[in-house]
Structures are given as C-alpha cells and as structure tokens.
Amino acid sequence: MEYEENDHVSGLRMPRSRGAVSGLILVILGAWGALIPFIGPHFDFAYTPDRVWTWTSARGWLEVLPGATAVVGGLLVTFSGNRLSAMLGGWLAVLAGAWFIVGEEVAPILRIGSAGDPVAATDRKRAVLEISYFSGLGALIVFVGAVVLALTTVRLARDVPPVAAAAAAQPEAPMPAYEPYAAPYAQP
C-alpha cells in the first residue's frame, strides 16, 4: 500500500487481541443458541418437540440460523486484524441477537412455524427457558456485538504512533534564514 511504503500506519489495521475475548463470547453464545434445542431434552430443558436431535424448520429458522450467524460473526471478530471485517462480524452478531429476540414474534407472519411450547411445570421454569433460549440470549448477543462495534469503530490513542516518534523518524531540514522586515527608508 502507498501509506505503508511511506511508514504510515493503515487506519484499518488493528491488533488481533482487540476482539479476541468478545469474539470468543459470541462464538460460545451462538453455539449455545444453535445447539441447545437439540441437546436440551437430555436434561429436561427444552421446547416441544422435546426429543433429542429432532429437526424442525422452525428450529432451523429461529434457533440454528441466528446461532450459526453469531458463531460466524464471533469468528470474524476473533481472527480479524482489520477493522472492516471485525465490524462485519459485529453487525452479524447484532443481527443474530435481534433475530433471537424478535424472531419468535414475527414467525407466524413469515409462516416459518412455531418454536414450540416450553416443557415446564412452573412459571419460573417457563421464564428461564424463554430467557435462555430466545430473549435473554438475543439481548446478550446484541450487547456483545455492540461492544465489538464500539471497539472497532474508533481508533484508540495506542493505535496511532506518537507525534514525537514520527517527527524523530524524519530528518530535520535546516531552517531558512529570514531577515526581519524593514520598511524602506525614504530620504528627502
């Protein structure tokens, strides 16, 4: 690149460690959202149909798709050294989290199907299932995605080389000699 040839730091480059933790959190949350409908029935934590590894189109659209999207976004954030690809991963995560939150409500309009009913005897367990499968999971993914976007949108002071170091790298040119301005003296 032209800027790198002139010893300028590219504005899109960022340390890979910047998104490592938040990307890993997104991968874990996305994997939870995509896999819990299939393994939840093992420990009586499920929506109907409450059979292990049962595929329905509603599970695919409402749980697996946003979960896989959050995993892809988290992987982009984790392994990116570029602000644009990390921001793309952050936006994918935000969209996946938003779909976890509103997907169950718009599914009948889109004719996707229903996620099923929570397999719960008490209202408390129903609430825990709803929060851990959809709304709470989606809100957490949106929050972490927003943190990623905040971290990648701005350049931090540690990303920019200090002015003194940049000035020391360039050779100093000699100052031209100037004479002070003197008004012409008029003789009579």
Coordinates of C-alpha atoms in Angstrom, one line a residue:
M1 CA 0.0 0.0 0.0
E2 CA 1.0 3.6 -0.6
Y3 CA 0.7 4.5 3.1
E4 CA 2.8 1.6 4.3
E5 CA 5.6 2.5 1.9
N6 CA 5.7 5.9 3.5
D7 CA 5.9 4.5 7.0
H8 CA 2.3 5.4 7.8
V9 CA 0.1 3.1 9.8
S10 CA -3.0 2.0 8.0
G11 CA -6.2 3.2 9.6
L12 CA -8.0 -0.1 9.1
R13 CA -5.4 -2.3 10.9
M14 CA -6.0 -3.2 14.5
P15 CA -4.4 -5.6 17.0
R16 CA -5.9 -9.0 16.8
S17 CA -6.2 -9.1 20.6
R18 CA -8.8 -6.3 20.5
G19 CA -11.7 -8.6 19.6
A20 CA -10.4 -11.9 20.9
V21 CA -12.4 -12.1 24.1
S22 CA -15.7 -10.6 22.7
G23 CA -15.4 -12.8 19.6
L24 CA -14.9 -15.9 21.8
I25 CA -18.0 -14.9 23.9
L26 CA -20.0 -14.5 20.6
V27 CA -18.9 -18.0 19.5
I28 CA -20.0 -19.5 22.8
L29 CA -23.3 -17.8 22.8
G30 CA -24.0 -18.6 19.2
A31 CA -23.1 -22.3 19.7
W32 CA -25.4 -22.3 22.8
G33 CA -28.3 -20.9 20.7
A34 CA -27.8 -23.3 17.8
L35 CA -27.3 -26.4 19.9
I36 CA -29.5 -26.1 23.0
P37 CA -32.7 -27.1 21.1
F38 CA -31.1 -30.4 20.2
I39 CA -29.3 -31.2 23.5
G40 CA -31.7 -29.5 26.0
P41 CA -34.1 -32.5 26.1
H42 CA -31.2 -34.6 27.7
F43 CA -31.6 -32.6 30.9
D44 CA -35.3 -31.7 30.7
F45 CA -34.6 -28.2 29.4
A46 CA -36.5 -27.9 26.2
Y47 CA -39.3 -26.6 24.0
T48 CA -41.6 -29.0 22.3
P49 CA -40.9 -31.3 20.5
D50 CA -38.8 -32.4 23.5
R51 CA -36.9 -35.2 21.7
V52 CA -33.1 -35.1 21.3
W53 CA -31.8 -34.1 17.9
T54 CA -35.2 -33.5 16.4
W55 CA -35.1 -31.1 13.4
T56 CA -38.0 -28.8 12.5
S57 CA -38.0 -25.9 10.1
A58 CA -38.9 -23.6 12.9
R59 CA -35.8 -24.7 14.9
G60 CA -33.7 -24.1 11.8
W61 CA -35.0 -20.6 11.2
L62 CA -35.5 -19.4 14.8
E63 CA -32.5 -21.1 16.6
V64 CA -29.9 -22.6 14.3
L65 CA -29.7 -19.8 11.8
P66 CA -29.2 -17.0 14.3
G67 CA -26.9 -19.2 16.3
A68 CA -24.7 -20.0 13.3
T69 CA -24.7 -16.3 12.3
A70 CA -23.5 -15.3 15.8
V71 CA -20.8 -18.0 15.6
V72 CA -19.6 -16.7 12.2
G73 CA -19.6 -13.1 13.5
G74 CA -17.7 -14.2 16.5
L75 CA -15.1 -16.0 14.4
L76 CA -14.7 -12.9 12.2
V77 CA -14.1 -10.7 15.2
T78 CA -11.7 -13.2 16.9
F79 CA -9.4 -13.7 13.9
S80 CA -9.6 -10.3 12.3
G81 CA -6.7 -7.9 12.1
N82 CA -8.8 -5.5 10.0
R83 CA -11.5 -3.1 11.3
L84 CA -13.9 -3.6 8.4
S85 CA -14.0 -7.4 8.8
A86 CA -14.3 -7.1 12.6
M87 CA -17.2 -4.6 12.2
L88 CA -18.9 -7.0 9.8
G89 CA -18.6 -9.7 12.4
G90 CA -20.1 -7.3 15.0
W91 CA -23.0 -6.4 12.7
L92 CA -23.7 -10.1 12.0
A93 CA -23.8 -10.7 15.8
V94 CA -26.1 -7.8 16.4
L95 CA -28.5 -9.1 13.6
A96 CA -28.4 -12.6 15.0
G97 CA -29.2 -11.3 18.5
A98 CA -32.0 -9.2 17.2
W99 CA -33.4 -12.3 15.4
F100 CA -33.3 -14.3 18.6
I101 CA -35.3 -11.5 20.3
V102 CA -38.0 -10.8 17.6
G103 CA -37.9 -14.0 15.5
E104 CA -40.4 -15.8 17.6
E105 CA -42.9 -12.9 17.3
V106 CA -42.6 -12.5 13.5
A107 CA -42.5 -16.2 12.7
P108 CA -46.3 -16.5 12.3
I109 CA -46.3 -13.6 9.9
L110 CA -43.5 -15.1 7.8
R111 CA -45.1 -18.6 8.1
I112 CA -41.9 -20.1 9.5
G113 CA -43.7 -22.1 12.2
S114 CA -43.6 -22.1 15.9
A115 CA -40.6 -22.8 18.1
G116 CA -43.0 -24.9 20.3
D117 CA -44.1 -24.6 23.9
P118 CA -41.7 -24.7 26.8
V119 CA -41.6 -28.0 28.6
A120 CA -42.1 -26.6 32.1
A121 CA -44.3 -27.3 35.1
T122 CA -43.8 -23.9 36.7
D123 CA -43.9 -20.3 35.5
R124 CA -40.4 -19.8 36.8
K125 CA -39.0 -22.6 34.5
R126 CA -41.0 -21.1 31.6
A127 CA -39.3 -17.8 32.2
V128 CA -35.9 -19.4 32.4
L129 CA -36.5 -21.3 29.2
E130 CA -37.6 -18.2 27.3
I131 CA -34.7 -16.1 28.6
S132 CA -32.0 -18.7 27.9
Y133 CA -33.4 -19.8 24.5
F134 CA -34.5 -16.5 23.0
S135 CA -34.9 -13.1 24.5
G136 CA -32.1 -13.1 27.1
L137 CA -29.7 -14.9 24.8
G138 CA -30.5 -12.4 22.0
A139 CA -30.1 -9.4 24.3
L140 CA -26.7 -10.7 25.4
I141 CA -25.5 -11.3 21.8
V142 CA -26.7 -7.8 20.8
F143 CA -24.8 -6.3 23.8
V144 CA -21.5 -8.1 23.0
G145 CA -21.9 -7.2 19.3
A146 CA -22.4 -3.6 20.2
V147 CA -19.3 -3.7 22.3
V148 CA -17.4 -5.1 19.3
L149 CA -18.7 -2.3 17.1
A150 CA -17.7 0.3 19.7
L151 CA -14.2 -1.1 20.0
T152 CA -13.7 -1.3 16.2
T153 CA -15.3 1.9 15.1
V154 CA -12.9 4.3 16.8
R155 CA -9.1 4.4 16.7
L156 CA -7.6 4.4 20.2
A157 CA -4.6 6.6 21.1
R158 CA -2.4 3.5 21.4
D159 CA -3.2 2.7 17.7
V160 CA -1.7 6.0 16.5
P161 CA 2.1 6.5 16.6
P162 CA 3.2 9.4 18.9
V163 CA 4.0 12.7 17.1
A164 CA 7.4 12.9 18.7
A165 CA 8.3 9.4 17.3
A166 CA 7.0 10.4 13.8
A167 CA 9.0 13.6 13.9
A168 CA 12.2 11.9 15.0
A169 CA 11.9 9.4 12.2
Q170 CA 12.1 12.2 9.6
P171 CA 15.3 14.1 9.2
E172 CA 15.2 17.7 10.2
A173 CA 15.6 20.2 7.4
P174 CA 17.7 23.3 8.1
M175 CA 15.7 26.4 8.8
P176 CA 15.9 29.1 6.1
A177 CA 17.4 32.4 7.3
Y178 CA 15.0 35.2 7.2
E179 CA 15.7 38.9 7.6
P180 CA 13.3 40.9 9.6
Y181 CA 11.0 43.2 7.6
A182 CA 12.2 46.7 7.4
A183 CA 10.2 49.5 5.9
P184 CA 12.0 51.3 3.1
Y185 CA 13.6 54.5 4.5
A186 CA 12.6 57.4 2.4
Q187 CA 15.2 60.2 2.0
P188 CA 14.2 63.7 1.3

